[in-house]
Coordinates of C-alpha atoms in Angstrom, one line a residue:
Chain A
M1 CA 45.6 -0.1 15.4
A2 CA 46.5 -0.6 11.8
H3 CA 49.7 -2.5 10.9
P4 CA 51.0 -3.1 7.4
G5 CA 49.2 -6.1 6.1
T6 CA 46.3 -5.9 8.5
V7 CA 42.9 -5.8 6.9
E8 CA 40.6 -3.7 9.0
T9 CA 37.0 -2.6 8.6
P10 CA 37.1 1.1 8.2
L11 CA 35.2 3.2 10.8
T12 CA 32.2 5.0 9.4
E13 CA 31.0 8.5 10.2
R14 CA 28.5 6.9 12.7
S15 CA 31.2 5.3 14.9
S16 CA 31.5 6.8 18.3
R17 CA 35.2 7.7 17.8
V18 CA 34.5 9.6 14.6
S19 CA 31.4 11.3 16.1
A20 CA 33.5 12.4 19.1
A21 CA 36.2 13.8 16.8
R22 CA 33.6 15.6 14.7
K23 CA 32.7 17.7 17.7
L24 CA 36.3 19.1 17.5
T25 CA 35.4 21.0 14.3
R26 CA 33.6 23.5 16.5
R27 CA 35.3 25.8 19.0
A28 CA 33.0 24.8 21.9
G29 CA 33.7 21.2 21.2
R30 CA 37.5 21.8 21.3
E31 CA 37.2 23.8 24.5
R32 CA 35.1 21.1 26.2
A33 CA 37.4 18.2 25.1
G34 CA 40.7 20.1 25.3
M35 CA 41.5 18.6 21.9
F36 CA 41.7 19.8 18.3
L37 CA 42.1 18.3 14.8
A38 CA 45.1 18.7 12.5
E39 CA 44.3 17.7 8.9
G40 CA 46.6 16.7 6.1
A41 CA 49.9 14.8 5.8
M42 CA 52.0 17.8 6.7
A43 CA 50.0 18.8 9.8
V44 CA 49.8 15.2 11.0
T45 CA 53.5 14.7 10.6
E46 CA 54.3 18.0 12.3
A47 CA 52.0 17.1 15.2
L48 CA 53.9 13.8 15.7
D49 CA 57.3 15.6 15.4
A50 CA 56.3 18.2 17.9
L51 CA 55.2 15.5 20.3
S52 CA 58.4 13.6 20.0
G53 CA 60.2 16.6 21.5
Q54 CA 62.7 17.1 18.8
H55 CA 62.0 20.7 19.0
P56 CA 61.4 23.1 21.9
P57 CA 57.9 22.7 23.3
G58 CA 56.4 26.0 22.0
G59 CA 53.2 24.9 20.3
A60 CA 53.5 21.1 20.7
P61 CA 50.3 19.3 21.4
T62 CA 49.9 17.8 24.8
E63 CA 49.3 14.5 23.1
V64 CA 48.3 12.9 19.8
R65 CA 45.5 10.7 20.8
E66 CA 44.9 9.0 17.5
V67 CA 45.2 9.5 13.8
F68 CA 42.3 8.8 11.4
A69 CA 43.3 7.8 7.9
T70 CA 41.6 6.6 4.8
H71 CA 43.1 3.8 2.7
E72 CA 43.7 6.3 0.0
G73 CA 45.4 8.8 2.4
L74 CA 47.8 6.1 3.6
R75 CA 48.5 4.9 0.1
R76 CA 49.6 8.5 -0.8
H77 CA 51.4 9.1 2.4
P78 CA 52.7 5.7 3.7
E79 CA 55.1 7.5 6.0
V80 CA 52.2 8.4 8.2
A81 CA 51.7 4.8 9.3
D82 CA 55.4 4.5 10.1
R83 CA 55.4 7.7 12.1
C84 CA 52.3 6.7 14.1
S85 CA 53.9 3.3 14.8
A86 CA 57.1 4.9 16.0
A87 CA 55.3 7.4 18.2
G88 CA 53.0 4.7 19.6
V89 CA 49.9 6.6 18.3
A90 CA 46.8 4.6 17.3
L91 CA 46.1 4.8 13.6
R92 CA 42.5 4.1 12.7
I93 CA 41.2 3.5 9.2
V94 CA 38.1 5.4 8.3
T95 CA 35.9 5.6 5.3
E96 CA 36.2 8.4 2.8
R97 CA 32.9 9.7 4.0
A98 CA 33.9 9.6 7.7
A99 CA 37.1 11.5 6.8
A100 CA 35.1 14.1 4.9
T101 CA 33.0 14.8 8.0
L102 CA 36.2 15.7 9.9
S103 CA 37.6 17.9 7.2
E104 CA 37.3 21.6 6.5
T105 CA 38.8 21.5 3.1
V106 CA 37.4 21.0 -0.4
T107 CA 39.7 18.2 -1.2
P108 CA 40.4 16.2 2.0
Q109 CA 43.6 14.3 2.1
G110 CA 42.1 11.6 4.3
L111 CA 44.5 12.1 7.2
V112 CA 43.5 13.7 10.5
A113 CA 45.3 13.8 13.9
V114 CA 43.4 14.3 17.2
C115 CA 45.7 16.5 19.2
G116 CA 45.7 17.7 22.8
L117 CA 45.3 21.5 23.0
P118 CA 48.4 23.2 24.4
R119 CA 47.6 25.8 27.0
P120 CA 50.6 28.0 27.4
S121 CA 50.2 30.9 29.7
L122 CA 50.7 34.5 28.7
D123 CA 52.9 35.1 31.7
G124 CA 55.1 32.1 30.9
V125 CA 55.5 33.2 27.3
L126 CA 56.4 36.7 28.2
A127 CA 58.8 35.6 31.0
A128 CA 61.1 34.4 28.2
R129 CA 61.4 38.1 27.2
P130 CA 60.7 37.6 23.4
E131 CA 62.1 40.3 21.1
L132 CA 59.1 40.0 18.8
V133 CA 55.5 38.8 19.1
A134 CA 52.4 39.2 17.0
V135 CA 49.1 40.2 18.5
L136 CA 45.8 39.6 16.6
S137 CA 42.9 41.7 17.8
D138 CA 39.5 40.7 16.5
V139 CA 40.8 39.0 13.4
A140 CA 37.9 37.0 11.9
D141 CA 39.2 34.9 9.0
P142 CA 40.8 31.6 10.0
G143 CA 42.9 31.5 6.8
N144 CA 44.4 34.9 7.7
A145 CA 45.0 33.9 11.3
G146 CA 46.9 30.7 10.2
T147 CA 48.9 32.6 7.6
V148 CA 49.9 35.1 10.2
V149 CA 51.0 32.2 12.5
R150 CA 53.1 30.9 9.6
V151 CA 54.8 34.3 8.9
A152 CA 55.3 35.0 12.6
D153 CA 57.0 31.7 12.9
A154 CA 59.2 32.4 9.9
A155 CA 60.1 35.9 11.2
G156 CA 61.2 34.3 14.5
A157 CA 58.4 35.7 16.7
G158 CA 58.3 34.2 20.2
A159 CA 54.5 33.8 20.2
V160 CA 51.2 34.8 18.6
L161 CA 48.6 36.3 20.9
F162 CA 45.0 35.9 19.9
A163 CA 43.2 38.7 21.6
G164 CA 39.5 39.7 21.9
D165 CA 37.1 38.1 19.4
T166 CA 39.9 36.8 17.2
V167 CA 39.2 33.5 15.5
D168 CA 40.4 30.3 17.3
P169 CA 43.9 29.4 15.9
Y170 CA 42.9 25.7 16.4
N171 CA 40.1 26.1 13.9
G172 CA 40.7 23.5 11.1
K173 CA 41.2 26.1 8.4
A174 CA 43.6 28.1 10.6
V175 CA 45.6 25.0 11.4
R176 CA 45.8 24.2 7.7
A177 CA 46.8 27.7 6.6
S178 CA 49.6 27.7 9.2
T179 CA 51.2 24.7 7.3
G180 CA 52.5 23.2 10.6
S181 CA 53.5 26.4 12.3
V182 CA 50.8 26.1 15.0
F183 CA 53.0 23.4 16.4
H184 CA 56.1 25.6 16.4
L185 CA 55.4 28.5 18.7
P186 CA 53.1 29.2 21.6
L187 CA 49.6 30.5 20.7
I188 CA 47.9 32.4 23.5
R189 CA 44.1 33.0 23.5
E190 CA 42.9 35.8 25.7
R191 CA 39.5 37.6 25.4
D192 CA 40.7 40.7 27.3
V193 CA 42.6 42.8 24.7
S194 CA 43.7 45.5 27.2
S195 CA 45.2 42.9 29.6
V196 CA 47.2 41.5 26.7
F197 CA 48.6 44.9 25.9
A198 CA 49.4 45.6 29.6
A199 CA 51.2 42.2 29.9
C200 CA 53.3 43.0 26.8
R201 CA 54.2 46.4 28.1
D202 CA 55.1 44.9 31.5
A203 CA 57.5 42.5 29.7
G204 CA 59.3 45.5 28.2
M205 CA 57.8 45.4 24.8
K206 CA 56.7 48.4 22.7
L207 CA 53.2 48.1 21.2
I208 CA 53.1 49.0 17.5
G209 CA 49.8 48.7 15.6
A210 CA 49.6 48.2 11.8
D211 CA 47.0 50.8 10.6
G212 CA 46.5 51.7 7.0
E213 CA 45.3 55.1 8.1
A214 CA 48.2 56.0 10.3
A215 CA 50.1 59.2 9.7
E216 CA 53.6 57.7 10.0
D217 CA 54.8 54.9 7.7
L218 CA 56.8 51.8 8.5
H219 CA 59.9 52.7 6.6
T220 CA 60.2 56.2 8.0
A221 CA 59.5 54.9 11.5
E222 CA 62.2 52.4 11.1
T223 CA 64.7 55.1 10.1
R224 CA 63.7 57.0 13.2
G225 CA 64.4 54.0 15.4
R226 CA 60.8 53.3 16.4
L227 CA 61.3 49.6 15.7
D228 CA 64.3 49.3 18.0
G229 CA 63.9 47.0 21.0
P230 CA 61.4 44.3 21.8
T231 CA 58.2 44.8 19.8
A232 CA 54.6 43.5 20.0
W233 CA 53.1 44.1 16.5
V234 CA 49.3 44.4 16.7
F235 CA 47.0 43.6 13.8
G236 CA 43.3 44.5 13.8
S237 CA 40.2 43.1 12.1
E238 CA 40.0 42.7 8.3
A239 CA 36.9 44.9 8.2
H240 CA 37.6 47.6 10.8
G241 CA 41.3 47.6 11.5
L242 CA 42.4 48.6 14.9
G243 CA 39.7 51.2 15.4
E244 CA 39.8 52.7 18.9
R245 CA 42.5 50.2 20.0
S246 CA 45.1 52.4 18.3
A247 CA 44.9 54.8 21.2
E248 CA 46.1 52.1 23.6
L249 CA 49.3 51.6 21.6
D250 CA 52.7 53.3 21.5
H251 CA 52.7 53.8 17.8
A252 CA 50.4 53.2 14.9
L253 CA 52.2 52.8 11.5
R254 CA 51.0 52.1 8.0
V255 CA 52.8 50.0 5.5
P256 CA 53.5 52.6 2.8
V257 CA 51.7 52.2 -0.5
Y258 CA 54.1 53.5 -3.1
G259 CA 51.9 52.7 -6.1
R260 CA 48.1 52.9 -6.5
A261 CA 47.0 49.7 -4.7
E262 CA 44.0 50.3 -2.4
S263 CA 45.6 48.5 0.5
L264 CA 47.4 45.3 1.5
N265 CA 45.6 42.3 2.9
L266 CA 46.2 41.5 6.5
A267 CA 48.6 38.6 6.0
T268 CA 50.7 40.6 3.5
A269 CA 50.9 43.6 5.8
A270 CA 51.8 41.4 8.7
A271 CA 54.6 39.8 6.6
V272 CA 56.1 43.2 5.8
C273 CA 55.9 44.5 9.3
L274 CA 57.2 41.4 11.1
Y275 CA 60.1 41.0 8.6
T276 CA 61.0 44.6 9.0
S277 CA 61.3 44.1 12.7
A278 CA 63.0 40.7 12.3
R279 CA 65.8 42.3 10.3
R280 CA 66.5 44.6 13.2
V281 CA 66.5 41.8 15.7
H282 CA 68.8 39.6 13.6
R283 CA 71.1 42.3 12.2
P284 CA 73.1 40.8 9.5
E285 CA 76.8 41.4 9.2
A286 CA 77.9 43.2 6.1
Chain B
M1 CA 20.7 50.1 -21.4
A2 CA 19.2 50.2 -17.9
H3 CA 18.2 53.6 -16.5
P4 CA 16.7 54.2 -13.0
G5 CA 13.1 53.4 -13.1
T6 CA 13.4 51.3 -16.3
V7 CA 11.9 47.8 -16.0
E8 CA 13.9 45.5 -18.2
T9 CA 13.7 41.8 -18.9
P10 CA 16.9 40.3 -17.5
L11 CA 19.1 38.5 -20.0
T12 CA 19.4 34.8 -19.4
E13 CA 22.5 32.6 -19.7
R14 CA 21.3 31.6 -23.1
S15 CA 21.3 35.1 -24.5
S16 CA 24.0 35.7 -27.2
R17 CA 25.6 38.5 -25.2
V18 CA 26.0 36.4 -22.1
S19 CA 27.2 33.4 -24.1
A20 CA 29.8 35.5 -25.8
A21 CA 31.0 36.9 -22.4
R22 CA 31.2 33.3 -21.0
K23 CA 33.8 32.5 -23.5
L24 CA 36.0 35.0 -21.8
T25 CA 36.3 32.8 -18.7
R26 CA 38.8 30.8 -20.7
R27 CA 42.2 32.0 -21.8
A28 CA 41.7 31.0 -25.5
G29 CA 38.4 32.9 -25.5
R30 CA 40.1 36.0 -24.1
E31 CA 42.9 35.9 -26.6
R32 CA 40.5 35.4 -29.5
A33 CA 38.2 38.3 -28.5
G34 CA 40.9 40.5 -27.0
M35 CA 38.6 41.0 -24.0
F36 CA 38.4 39.9 -20.4
L37 CA 36.0 39.9 -17.4
A38 CA 36.3 41.9 -14.2
E39 CA 34.0 40.7 -11.5
G40 CA 32.7 42.4 -8.4
A41 CA 31.8 46.0 -7.5
M42 CA 35.4 47.0 -6.8
A43 CA 36.8 45.6 -10.1
V44 CA 34.0 47.0 -12.1
T45 CA 34.5 50.4 -10.6
E46 CA 38.3 50.3 -11.0
A47 CA 37.8 49.3 -14.7
L48 CA 35.6 52.4 -15.2
D49 CA 38.0 54.6 -13.3
A50 CA 41.0 53.4 -15.3
L51 CA 39.0 54.0 -18.5
S52 CA 38.2 57.5 -17.6
G53 CA 41.9 58.3 -17.6
Q54 CA 42.0 59.8 -14.1
H55 CA 45.2 57.8 -13.7
P56 CA 48.2 57.1 -16.0
P57 CA 47.3 54.4 -18.5
G58 CA 49.3 51.5 -17.0
G59 CA 46.8 48.7 -16.9
A60 CA 43.8 50.5 -18.1
P61 CA 41.5 48.4 -20.3
T62 CA 41.2 49.6 -23.9
E63 CA 37.5 49.8 -23.4
V64 CA 34.7 48.7 -21.1
R65 CA 32.2 47.3 -23.6
E66 CA 29.4 46.5 -21.2
V67 CA 28.6 45.7 -17.6
F68 CA 26.3 42.8 -16.6
A69 CA 24.5 43.3 -13.4
T70 CA 21.8 41.4 -11.5
H71 CA 19.0 43.4 -9.8
E72 CA 20.5 42.3 -6.5
G73 CA 24.0 43.4 -7.5
L74 CA 22.7 46.9 -8.4
R75 CA 20.6 47.1 -5.2
R76 CA 23.8 46.5 -3.1
H77 CA 26.0 48.7 -5.3
P78 CA 23.8 51.4 -6.8
E79 CA 26.8 53.5 -7.6
V80 CA 27.7 51.1 -10.4
A81 CA 24.7 52.3 -12.5
D82 CA 25.7 55.9 -12.1
R83 CA 29.3 55.2 -13.0
C84 CA 28.2 53.3 -16.1
S85 CA 25.9 56.1 -17.1
A86 CA 28.6 58.7 -16.6
A87 CA 31.1 56.7 -18.6
G88 CA 28.6 55.9 -21.4
V89 CA 29.0 52.2 -20.8
A90 CA 26.0 49.9 -21.5
L91 CA 24.6 48.3 -18.3
R92 CA 22.7 45.1 -19.0
I93 CA 20.5 43.4 -16.4
V94 CA 21.0 39.7 -16.2
T95 CA 19.5 36.9 -14.2
E96 CA 21.3 35.5 -11.1
R97 CA 21.9 32.3 -13.1
A98 CA 23.4 34.2 -16.0
A99 CA 25.7 36.1 -13.7
A100 CA 26.8 32.9 -12.0
T101 CA 27.9 31.5 -15.4
L102 CA 30.3 34.4 -15.8
S103 CA 31.6 34.2 -12.2
E104 CA 34.6 32.3 -10.9
T105 CA 33.8 32.9 -7.2
V106 CA 31.7 31.0 -4.7
T107 CA 29.6 34.0 -3.8
P108 CA 29.1 36.0 -7.0
Q109 CA 28.3 39.7 -6.5
G110 CA 26.3 39.9 -9.7
L111 CA 28.5 42.5 -11.3
V112 CA 30.8 41.8 -14.2
A113 CA 32.5 44.2 -16.7
V114 CA 33.5 43.2 -20.2
C115 CA 36.9 44.9 -20.7
G116 CA 39.3 45.3 -23.6
L117 CA 42.6 43.5 -23.0
P118 CA 45.4 46.0 -22.7
R119 CA 48.5 45.0 -24.7
P120 CA 51.4 47.0 -23.4
S121 CA 54.8 46.1 -25.0
L122 CA 57.7 44.9 -23.0
D123 CA 60.0 47.4 -24.7
G124 CA 57.6 50.2 -24.0
V125 CA 57.4 49.4 -20.3
L126 CA 61.2 49.0 -20.0
A127 CA 61.8 52.2 -21.9
A128 CA 60.4 54.0 -18.9
R129 CA 63.4 52.7 -16.9
P130 CA 61.5 51.4 -13.9
E131 CA 63.4 51.0 -10.6
L132 CA 61.5 47.9 -9.7
V133 CA 59.5 45.2 -11.6
A134 CA 58.3 41.7 -10.6
V135 CA 58.7 38.8 -12.9
L136 CA 56.6 35.6 -12.5
S137 CA 58.1 32.5 -14.1
D138 CA 55.8 29.5 -14.4
V139 CA 53.6 30.6 -11.5
A140 CA 50.5 28.3 -11.7
D141 CA 47.9 29.6 -9.2
P142 CA 45.7 32.6 -10.3
G143 CA 45.2 33.7 -6.7
N144 CA 48.9 33.9 -6.2
A145 CA 49.4 35.8 -9.4
G146 CA 46.7 38.3 -8.5
T147 CA 48.1 38.8 -5.0
V148 CA 51.5 39.4 -6.4
V149 CA 50.1 42.0 -8.8
R150 CA 48.5 43.7 -5.8
V151 CA 51.6 43.8 -3.7
A152 CA 53.8 44.8 -6.7
D153 CA 51.4 47.7 -7.2
A154 CA 51.6 48.6 -3.5
A155 CA 55.4 48.5 -3.6
G156 CA 55.5 50.8 -6.5
A157 CA 56.7 48.4 -9.1
G158 CA 56.6 49.7 -12.7
A159 CA 55.2 46.5 -14.2
V160 CA 54.6 42.8 -13.6
L161 CA 56.0 40.5 -16.3
F162 CA 54.2 37.1 -16.7
A163 CA 56.8 34.8 -18.2
G164 CA 56.8 31.3 -19.5
D165 CA 53.9 29.1 -18.5
T166 CA 52.7 31.5 -15.9
V167 CA 48.9 31.7 -15.4
D168 CA 47.1 34.5 -17.3
P169 CA 46.7 37.6 -15.1
Y170 CA 43.3 38.2 -16.8
N171 CA 42.0 34.9 -15.5
G172 CA 38.9 35.8 -13.4
K173 CA 40.5 34.6 -10.1
A174 CA 43.7 36.5 -10.7
V175 CA 41.7 39.7 -11.5
R176 CA 39.8 39.3 -8.3
A177 CA 42.8 38.6 -6.1
S178 CA 44.4 41.7 -7.4
T179 CA 41.6 43.8 -5.9
G180 CA 41.8 46.3 -8.8
S181 CA 45.5 46.4 -9.2
V182 CA 45.4 44.7 -12.6
F183 CA 44.1 48.1 -13.8
H184 CA 46.9 50.1 -12.2
L185 CA 50.1 48.9 -13.8
P186 CA 51.1 47.2 -17.1
L187 CA 51.1 43.4 -17.1
I188 CA 53.3 41.9 -19.8
R189 CA 52.7 38.3 -21.0
E190 CA 55.7 36.7 -22.7
R191 CA 56.2 33.0 -23.2
D192 CA 60.0 33.2 -23.7
V193 CA 61.5 33.6 -20.2
S194 CA 65.0 34.1 -21.4
S195 CA 64.0 37.0 -23.6
V196 CA 62.3 38.7 -20.6
F197 CA 65.5 38.3 -18.6
A198 CA 67.5 39.8 -21.5
A199 CA 65.2 42.7 -22.0
C200 CA 65.3 43.6 -18.2
R201 CA 69.1 43.4 -18.3
D202 CA 69.3 45.6 -21.4
A203 CA 67.1 48.1 -19.5
G204 CA 69.8 48.3 -16.8
M205 CA 68.1 46.1 -14.3
K206 CA 69.7 43.5 -12.0
L207 CA 67.9 40.2 -12.0
I208 CA 67.4 38.8 -8.5
G209 CA 65.6 35.5 -7.9
A210 CA 63.7 34.6 -4.7
D211 CA 64.8 31.0 -4.0
G212 CA 64.2 29.3 -0.6
E213 CA 67.3 27.2 -1.2
A214 CA 69.7 30.1 -2.0
A215 CA 72.9 30.4 0.1
E216 CA 72.6 34.1 0.6
D217 CA 69.7 35.7 2.5
L218 CA 67.8 38.8 1.6
H219 CA 68.8 40.8 4.7
T220 CA 72.5 40.0 4.4
A221 CA 72.4 40.8 0.7
E222 CA 70.7 44.1 1.4
T223 CA 73.5 45.0 3.8
R224 CA 76.0 44.1 1.1
G225 CA 74.3 46.5 -1.3
R226 CA 73.0 43.8 -3.7
L227 CA 69.6 45.5 -3.8
D228 CA 70.9 48.9 -4.8
G229 CA 69.9 50.0 -8.3
P230 CA 67.0 49.0 -10.6
T231 CA 65.9 45.5 -9.8
A232 CA 63.8 42.9 -11.5
W233 CA 62.6 40.4 -8.8
V234 CA 62.0 37.0 -10.2
F235 CA 59.6 34.5 -8.6
G236 CA 59.3 30.9 -9.7
S237 CA 56.6 28.2 -9.6
E238 CA 54.9 27.2 -6.4
A239 CA 55.9 23.6 -6.8
H240 CA 59.4 23.8 -8.2
G241 CA 60.7 27.3 -7.5
L242 CA 63.1 28.8 -10.0
G243 CA 64.9 25.5 -10.7
E244 CA 67.5 25.9 -13.5
R245 CA 66.4 29.5 -14.2
S246 CA 68.5 30.5 -11.2
A247 CA 71.6 30.2 -13.3
E248 CA 70.4 32.9 -15.6
L249 CA 70.1 35.5 -12.8
D250 CA 72.5 37.9 -11.2
H251 CA 71.7 36.7 -7.7
A252 CA 69.5 34.2 -6.0
L253 CA 68.4 35.1 -2.5
R254 CA 66.3 33.4 0.1
V255 CA 63.9 35.2 2.5
P256 CA 65.5 34.2 5.8
V257 CA 63.5 31.9 8.1
Y258 CA 64.4 32.9 11.6
G259 CA 62.0 30.5 13.3
R260 CA 61.0 27.0 12.3
A261 CA 58.5 27.6 9.5
E262 CA 59.0 25.3 6.6
S263 CA 58.9 28.1 4.1
L264 CA 56.8 31.1 3.1
N265 CA 54.2 31.0 0.4
L266 CA 54.9 32.8 -2.9
A267 CA 52.8 35.9 -2.2
T268 CA 54.3 36.4 1.3
A269 CA 57.8 36.0 0.0
A270 CA 57.1 38.4 -2.9
A271 CA 55.8 41.0 -0.4
V272 CA 58.9 40.8 1.8
C273 CA 61.3 41.0 -1.2
L274 CA 59.5 43.7 -3.1
Y275 CA 59.0 45.9 0.0
T276 CA 62.7 45.4 1.0
S277 CA 63.6 46.8 -2.5
A278 CA 60.9 49.5 -2.3
R279 CA 62.4 50.9 0.8
R280 CA 65.7 51.4 -0.9
V281 CA 64.0 53.0 -3.9
H282 CA 62.0 55.4 -1.7
R283 CA 64.6 56.1 1.0
P284 CA 62.8 57.8 3.8
E285 CA 64.3 60.8 5.5
A286 CA 65.1 60.3 9.2

């Protein structure tokens, strides 16, 4: 473990610890080990914060096993060493090249935490009777998935449910795009989309799909009271939308396009939909 | 000009036409030539559509001088050749390498249109008394700028005003991120931020800034009627927000964060703000 003043030989990409961590850049490796990587100063700090239980447990990692850091990473973010020390988490110095092999970004910050995968249950999450959740069905892009986690967190959603063939939210790019929000709320992964829908309905939620082709638009639907009550917003794949899944939902709504834009991207549409619902949940006083 | 069946020697990156077009990848080159590049099948098609005047002139290019295409680009998007032919626009076959030198993307599609820079005037745009415009003040990232153009278009804004040191909307990455919306509405570039604010106010618009640190939140402000009437939404830089510019505005509002997310990114915040206003402009019937 590195302490201020300690001179330590950096671990290379061939060291067994770095090799083991590199397996976590793949989904199968994460599942096998029950661990994932959080990259960058912000994510590492959020992981340590979540661990320390200052916040409700939502997306907190089960553990932070170790933090890999380059000398340069620690020079830019000296607070990381203090935070590791305070949390009793091992800080291991690695070479730039070793850090790069753990990174999924173009400009690695040289800071990576090895975190225990939280495994919240769908039943447990829904037992808390959330007013708002986001469901991703077959969403492919990790950046989109992470951005939706961030906006769902901001909008006060109780969870994000990753259904079907949706990308793993613990993919490095998704973790990064969430800017720490993966540690803030429970993320459920469930292959069977229909069972996710059924569980939401059993928990008293309405299922509303965002669908650019839907006949009814979000703002009209809101005026008609369709967004009243607990809501699970369902977002489909970037390429094919919700497709036949729409038939399993209570409503399909489109974000109205008032100008001439072709469409909105997934994350933007999710922001507009989730915030429209959030405003109804948290009705401001005039 | 390429016609079906014509065998043509592709232009290389050393040809004078490709060299001239390459200068348009830089702002100074665009200003000098009064031209810009639109890359990808969608942008090329939108440029040709806008030119043909099927739509109001908003962001239409003054001309499409030529379209560069690789054989592979035309194989994937054969409609581009037909559209060029119908519009009387020269289609020039280029090598993959030549196309790559004109591209600002990782995976070039091999299709680039050379377009005349529209130069709408601020006074002309505001004379139309728009209900909603977006103002970017010192926004640095072209992807953000293009995404805001897209969402402003979707929300029915009458224009996007690029003020101060904001990135050029005709930057290749911004054009691409707008997914064609740069051709749909007027984009005004004006270095003097205060004069943009004054012009908006003279046109009867309220100036509302999005500011994560503001005391009042968007949803409360809406309930209080602050979003009623013509509105210019002002978004500041990714790094520093609006800073001292806030003092020049009528209101500063934050997008409320109901959960524990640190913040929202610029494009997401813009989507939530612009759509909240759009709903008031286009009040749906119950």
